[in-house]
């Protein structure tokens, strides 16, 4: 393992406050969506459950669990139309709301991460006698942030789509298997939990990724070409390949080879990767970005 030849600086940490704020905002939207869906869907169930008809002849045995002794049923044509209209209305409503919120929230919180990371890096350089302006990154940095916002917005817009599918599947399964209201409530609660956790993961992951991309760009623009990989395990699960990378020096523009991915990767690039990097100042004299002191 090759060790650093120059001075090793501290890593640029993602703004913890921005991550927490982003997570809270997305969770709030998930809670509001859940309340709206459950209010309408459970009302539909209570109104129609006693009138669901018998499952039609020819239903395959595998479509109903053998362990389920309840009488399988189906919606009448009128009930099916009413359910589809209800779900379409909910989907349209929440697709619109999430589209607007995703753009606003992502722009707000990723910008906070970007500004925090940039300020940390400028402060580190100044501590080491390298003078730079706060505009480090220039127009290219703004373009990179804009692309990151677009990427995060696309991910966030999948949240209502996936939740919608879970609700639809829960109702259809409940009808087909002859289940009661308690089953539907339990399934909807499970779907909410999954959706809330995924929303929080997206917020954290996108903030970490923006921070890592900012770090890479800042290093290179300041003339720093090497960094040391710092493994940051994600709770109880982490990538063994990244654990093995801990402490290794790598080319900032290249990253390190990840055998599990079959390619070179950089800290924070992969989903749920919280690894960071410690920039290494070159040992030669006169180091610094263009215009630096």
Short mmCIF file of C-alpha atoms in Angstrom, two decimals:
data_model
loop_
_atom_site.label_atom_id
_atom_site.label_comp_id
_atom_site.label_asym_id
_atom_site.label_seq_id
_atom_site.Cartn_x
_atom_site.Cartn_y
_atom_site.Cartn_z
CA UNK A 1 0.00 0.00 0.00
CA UNK A 2 1.52 3.34 -1.04
CA UNK A 3 1.40 6.06 1.60
CA UNK A 4 1.10 9.79 1.18
CA UNK A 5 4.27 11.66 0.17
CA UNK A 6 2.94 15.14 0.92
CA UNK A 7 0.90 16.71 3.68
CA UNK A 8 -2.39 14.97 4.30
CA UNK A 9 -5.32 17.36 4.88
CA UNK A 10 -8.61 16.56 6.56
CA UNK A 11 -11.56 15.44 4.41
CA UNK A 12 -14.37 17.70 3.26
CA UNK A 13 -17.37 16.52 5.26
CA UNK A 14 -20.91 16.70 3.92
CA UNK A 15 -23.05 19.26 5.73
CA UNK A 16 -24.83 17.22 8.41
CA UNK A 17 -27.46 19.90 8.93
CA UNK A 18 -28.33 19.93 5.23
CA UNK A 19 -28.64 16.14 5.16
CA UNK A 20 -30.92 16.14 8.20
CA UNK A 21 -33.02 18.98 6.81
CA UNK A 22 -33.36 17.25 3.45
CA UNK A 23 -34.40 14.00 5.12
CA UNK A 24 -36.97 15.74 7.31
CA UNK A 25 -38.47 17.56 4.34
CA UNK A 26 -38.82 14.38 2.28
CA UNK A 27 -40.22 12.43 5.23
CA UNK A 28 -42.79 15.17 5.77
CA UNK A 29 -43.91 14.84 2.15
CA UNK A 30 -44.12 11.06 2.51
CA UNK A 31 -46.27 11.42 5.63
CA UNK A 32 -48.62 13.81 3.87
CA UNK A 33 -48.89 11.49 0.88
CA UNK A 34 -49.55 8.53 3.13
CA UNK A 35 -52.34 10.34 4.99
CA UNK A 36 -54.03 11.34 1.73
CA UNK A 37 -53.80 7.88 0.20
CA UNK A 38 -54.93 6.06 3.32
CA UNK A 39 -57.87 8.38 3.87
CA UNK A 40 -59.24 7.74 0.37
CA UNK A 41 -58.25 4.09 0.00
CA UNK A 42 -59.53 2.96 3.40
CA UNK A 43 -62.78 4.84 2.81
CA UNK A 44 -63.15 2.96 -0.48
CA UNK A 45 -62.45 -0.34 1.26
CA UNK A 46 -64.95 0.24 4.06
CA UNK A 47 -67.63 1.21 1.57
CA UNK A 48 -67.11 -1.69 -0.83
CA UNK A 49 -65.57 -4.63 1.03
CA UNK A 50 -68.88 -6.29 1.94
CA UNK A 51 -69.96 -6.27 -1.70
CA UNK A 52 -66.87 -7.76 -3.35
CA UNK A 53 -68.01 -10.68 -5.50
CA UNK A 54 -66.81 -14.27 -5.80
CA UNK A 55 -63.59 -14.99 -7.66
CA UNK A 56 -64.53 -16.01 -11.23
CA UNK A 57 -64.25 -19.62 -12.37
CA UNK A 58 -60.92 -20.51 -13.90
CA UNK A 59 -58.80 -18.62 -11.35
CA UNK A 60 -55.47 -20.39 -11.10
CA UNK A 61 -54.75 -22.00 -7.72
CA UNK A 62 -51.34 -20.35 -7.60
CA UNK A 63 -53.02 -16.93 -7.66
CA UNK A 64 -54.32 -17.58 -4.15
CA UNK A 65 -52.01 -18.70 -1.36
CA UNK A 66 -52.73 -22.28 -0.32
CA UNK A 67 -52.32 -21.31 3.32
CA UNK A 68 -55.00 -18.63 3.03
CA UNK A 69 -58.29 -20.15 4.06
CA UNK A 70 -60.22 -16.94 3.43
CA UNK A 71 -62.67 -16.80 0.55
CA UNK A 72 -61.00 -15.22 -2.51
CA UNK A 73 -63.02 -12.39 -4.06
CA UNK A 74 -63.01 -9.83 -6.81
CA UNK A 75 -64.28 -6.31 -7.40
CA UNK A 76 -67.41 -5.81 -9.44
CA UNK A 77 -67.02 -3.87 -12.68
CA UNK A 78 -68.38 -0.73 -11.02
CA UNK A 79 -66.08 -1.10 -8.05
CA UNK A 80 -63.08 -1.63 -10.32
CA UNK A 81 -63.89 1.55 -12.27
CA UNK A 82 -64.29 3.52 -9.05
CA UNK A 83 -61.01 2.17 -7.69
CA UNK A 84 -59.09 2.93 -10.88
CA UNK A 85 -60.49 6.47 -10.99
CA UNK A 86 -59.53 7.00 -7.35
CA UNK A 87 -55.99 5.74 -7.89
CA UNK A 88 -55.56 7.81 -11.04
CA UNK A 89 -56.64 10.94 -9.17
CA UNK A 90 -54.23 10.23 -6.31
CA UNK A 91 -51.37 9.50 -8.68
CA UNK A 92 -51.85 12.71 -10.66
CA UNK A 93 -52.19 14.80 -7.50
CA UNK A 94 -49.04 13.48 -5.88
CA UNK A 95 -46.96 13.37 -9.05
CA UNK A 96 -47.58 17.11 -9.41
CA UNK A 97 -46.78 17.84 -5.79
CA UNK A 98 -43.60 15.77 -5.74
CA UNK A 99 -42.36 17.29 -8.99
CA UNK A 100 -42.61 20.81 -7.56
CA UNK A 101 -41.25 19.89 -4.14
CA UNK A 102 -38.40 17.79 -5.51
CA UNK A 103 -37.00 20.69 -7.52
CA UNK A 104 -37.28 23.20 -4.68
CA UNK A 105 -35.98 20.95 -1.91
CA UNK A 106 -33.13 19.49 -3.94
CA UNK A 107 -31.94 22.92 -5.07
CA UNK A 108 -32.05 24.24 -1.51
CA UNK A 109 -30.25 21.44 0.29
CA UNK A 110 -27.69 20.41 -2.34
CA UNK A 111 -26.69 24.06 -2.63
CA UNK A 112 -26.08 24.09 1.14
CA UNK A 113 -23.87 21.01 0.83
CA UNK A 114 -21.98 22.59 -2.07
CA UNK A 115 -21.39 25.89 -0.29
CA UNK A 116 -20.35 24.20 2.94
CA UNK A 117 -17.88 21.93 1.20
CA UNK A 118 -16.38 24.77 -0.79
CA UNK A 119 -15.94 26.87 2.34
CA UNK A 120 -14.26 23.97 4.16
CA UNK A 121 -11.79 23.47 1.33
CA UNK A 122 -10.91 27.16 0.99
CA UNK A 123 -10.32 27.34 4.74
CA UNK A 124 -8.01 24.32 4.59
CA UNK A 125 -5.95 25.84 1.81
CA UNK A 126 -5.63 29.14 3.63
CA UNK A 127 -4.54 27.33 6.79
CA UNK A 128 -1.69 25.95 4.71
CA UNK A 129 -0.68 29.27 3.24
CA UNK A 130 -2.46 28.88 -0.07
CA UNK A 131 -4.60 31.88 -0.93
CA UNK A 132 -7.69 31.31 -3.05
CA UNK A 133 -10.96 33.11 -3.64
CA UNK A 134 -14.37 31.81 -2.64
CA UNK A 135 -15.20 31.49 -6.33
CA UNK A 136 -13.09 28.35 -6.54
CA UNK A 137 -15.02 26.10 -8.90
CA UNK A 138 -16.25 28.87 -11.17
CA UNK A 139 -18.97 28.31 -13.78
CA UNK A 140 -18.02 24.65 -14.07
CA UNK A 141 -18.91 24.10 -10.44
CA UNK A 142 -22.34 25.65 -10.96
CA UNK A 143 -22.92 23.40 -13.96
CA UNK A 144 -21.92 20.34 -11.94
CA UNK A 145 -24.32 21.33 -9.17
CA UNK A 146 -27.12 21.78 -11.68
CA UNK A 147 -26.52 18.28 -13.04
CA UNK A 148 -26.52 16.90 -9.51
CA UNK A 149 -29.87 18.58 -8.82
CA UNK A 150 -31.36 17.04 -11.96
CA UNK A 151 -30.10 13.60 -10.95
CA UNK A 152 -31.55 13.90 -7.45
CA UNK A 153 -34.89 15.22 -8.74
CA UNK A 154 -35.21 12.21 -11.02
CA UNK A 155 -34.64 9.90 -8.04
CA UNK A 156 -37.09 11.73 -5.80
CA UNK A 157 -39.81 11.56 -8.43
CA UNK A 158 -39.68 7.76 -8.20
CA UNK A 159 -40.86 7.95 -4.56
CA UNK A 160 -44.56 8.60 -5.32
CA UNK A 161 -44.54 6.11 -8.22
CA UNK A 162 -43.26 3.29 -6.05
CA UNK A 163 -45.59 4.15 -3.18
CA UNK A 164 -48.55 4.26 -5.55
CA UNK A 165 -47.71 0.77 -6.83
CA UNK A 166 -47.45 -0.57 -3.28
CA UNK A 167 -50.88 0.79 -2.37
CA UNK A 168 -52.48 -0.60 -5.52
CA UNK A 169 -50.90 -4.02 -4.97
CA UNK A 170 -52.04 -4.09 -1.33
CA UNK A 171 -55.66 -3.47 -2.26
CA UNK A 172 -55.66 -5.93 -5.15
CA UNK A 173 -54.05 -8.62 -3.00
CA UNK A 174 -56.47 -7.97 -0.17
CA UNK A 175 -59.45 -8.41 -2.47
CA UNK A 176 -58.09 -11.50 -4.24
CA UNK A 177 -57.26 -13.23 -0.96
CA UNK A 178 -60.42 -12.21 0.86
CA UNK A 179 -58.53 -10.26 3.51
CA UNK A 180 -60.03 -7.77 5.95
CA UNK A 181 -59.47 -4.12 6.77
CA UNK A 182 -56.72 -4.93 9.27
CA UNK A 183 -54.69 -6.58 6.48
CA UNK A 184 -54.99 -3.49 4.27
CA UNK A 185 -54.00 -1.19 7.11
CA UNK A 186 -50.97 -3.37 7.89
CA UNK A 187 -49.88 -3.49 4.25
CA UNK A 188 -50.23 0.27 3.87
CA UNK A 189 -48.20 0.81 7.05
CA UNK A 190 -45.44 -1.46 5.72
CA UNK A 191 -45.43 0.37 2.41
CA UNK A 192 -45.16 3.69 4.20
CA UNK A 193 -42.18 2.49 6.24
CA UNK A 194 -40.35 1.30 3.14
CA UNK A 195 -41.07 4.55 1.32
CA UNK A 196 -39.99 6.73 4.24
CA UNK A 197 -36.69 4.88 4.62
CA UNK A 198 -35.99 5.11 0.91
CA UNK A 199 -36.70 8.86 0.91
CA UNK A 200 -34.24 9.36 3.77
CA UNK A 201 -31.64 7.26 1.97
CA UNK A 202 -32.01 9.29 -1.24
CA UNK A 203 -31.53 12.55 0.67
CA UNK A 204 -28.41 11.31 2.45
CA UNK A 205 -26.94 9.59 -0.59
CA UNK A 206 -27.37 12.56 -2.92
CA UNK A 207 -25.87 14.96 -0.38
CA UNK A 208 -22.88 12.65 0.08
CA UNK A 209 -22.44 12.29 -3.65
CA UNK A 210 -22.54 16.04 -4.27
CA UNK A 211 -19.97 16.51 -1.51
CA UNK A 212 -17.68 13.88 -3.04
CA UNK A 213 -17.99 15.37 -6.52
CA UNK A 214 -17.26 18.82 -5.14
CA UNK A 215 -14.20 17.49 -3.32
CA UNK A 216 -12.82 15.87 -6.47
CA UNK A 217 -13.37 18.98 -8.56
CA UNK A 218 -11.89 21.25 -5.90
CA UNK A 219 -8.78 19.11 -5.48
CA UNK A 220 -8.03 19.07 -9.17
CA UNK A 221 -8.65 22.79 -9.67
CA UNK A 222 -6.33 23.54 -6.76
CA UNK A 223 -3.61 21.35 -8.27
CA UNK A 224 -4.05 18.43 -5.88
CA UNK A 225 -3.80 15.20 -7.84
CA UNK A 226 -3.66 12.60 -5.05
CA UNK A 227 -5.85 11.78 -2.08
CA UNK A 228 -6.13 9.12 0.60
CA UNK A 229 -9.25 6.97 0.74
CA UNK A 230 -11.10 7.13 4.07
CA UNK A 231 -13.54 4.28 4.63
CA UNK A 232 -16.75 5.37 6.36
CA UNK A 233 -18.97 2.33 7.00
CA UNK A 234 -22.72 2.80 6.55
CA UNK A 235 -24.30 1.60 9.81
CA UNK A 236 -23.99 -2.21 10.08
CA UNK A 237 -23.37 -2.81 6.38
CA UNK A 238 -20.46 -1.75 4.21
CA UNK A 239 -18.54 -2.80 1.15
CA UNK A 240 -15.56 -5.05 1.99
CA UNK A 241 -13.74 -3.70 -1.06
CA UNK A 242 -14.02 -0.17 0.29
CA UNK A 243 -12.90 -1.26 3.73
CA UNK A 244 -9.76 -2.68 2.06
CA UNK A 245 -9.23 0.67 0.31
CA UNK A 246 -9.01 2.55 3.60
CA UNK A 247 -5.73 4.46 3.82
CA UNK A 248 -4.74 3.85 0.20
CA UNK A 249 -3.44 6.76 -1.85
CA UNK A 250 -5.04 7.16 -5.28
CA UNK A 251 -5.12 9.49 -8.25
CA UNK A 252 -8.03 11.88 -7.73
CA UNK A 253 -9.02 11.72 -11.39
CA UNK A 254 -9.04 7.90 -11.39
CA UNK A 255 -10.12 6.52 -8.03
CA UNK A 256 -9.40 2.96 -6.93
CA UNK A 257 -10.31 -0.36 -8.53
CA UNK A 258 -13.35 -1.99 -6.95
CA UNK A 259 -13.32 -5.72 -7.73
CA UNK A 260 -17.02 -6.05 -6.89
CA UNK A 261 -17.90 -3.36 -9.45
CA UNK A 262 -15.30 -4.42 -11.99
CA UNK A 263 -14.13 -0.83 -12.48
CA UNK A 264 -12.45 2.14 -10.82
CA UNK A 265 -14.65 4.06 -8.39
CA UNK A 266 -14.29 7.19 -6.27
CA UNK A 267 -15.33 7.86 -2.67
CA UNK A 268 -19.06 8.52 -2.39
CA UNK A 269 -19.75 7.59 -6.00
CA UNK A 270 -21.70 4.37 -5.46
CA UNK A 271 -25.14 4.33 -3.92
CA UNK A 272 -25.06 4.49 -0.12
CA UNK A 273 -21.28 4.88 -0.11
CA UNK A 274 -20.21 7.26 2.65
CA UNK A 275 -16.48 7.04 2.08
CA UNK A 276 -14.54 10.29 2.00
CA UNK A 277 -11.10 11.42 0.86
CA UNK A 278 -8.19 13.26 2.43
CA UNK A 279 -6.43 15.52 -0.09
CA UNK A 280 -2.65 15.33 -0.18
CA UNK A 281 -0.69 18.52 -0.79
CA UNK A 282 2.25 17.96 -3.17
CA UNK A 283 5.57 18.34 -1.34
CA UNK A 284 7.13 20.67 -3.94
CA UNK A 285 7.50 24.40 -3.37
CA UNK A 286 5.35 26.88 -5.22
CA UNK A 287 2.29 24.68 -5.06
CA UNK A 288 -1.09 26.32 -5.40
CA UNK A 289 -3.88 27.03 -7.85
CA UNK A 290 -3.52 29.64 -10.53
CA UNK A 291 -3.48 33.04 -8.87
CA UNK A 292 -2.81 31.52 -5.42
CA UNK A 293 -0.27 32.94 -3.03
#
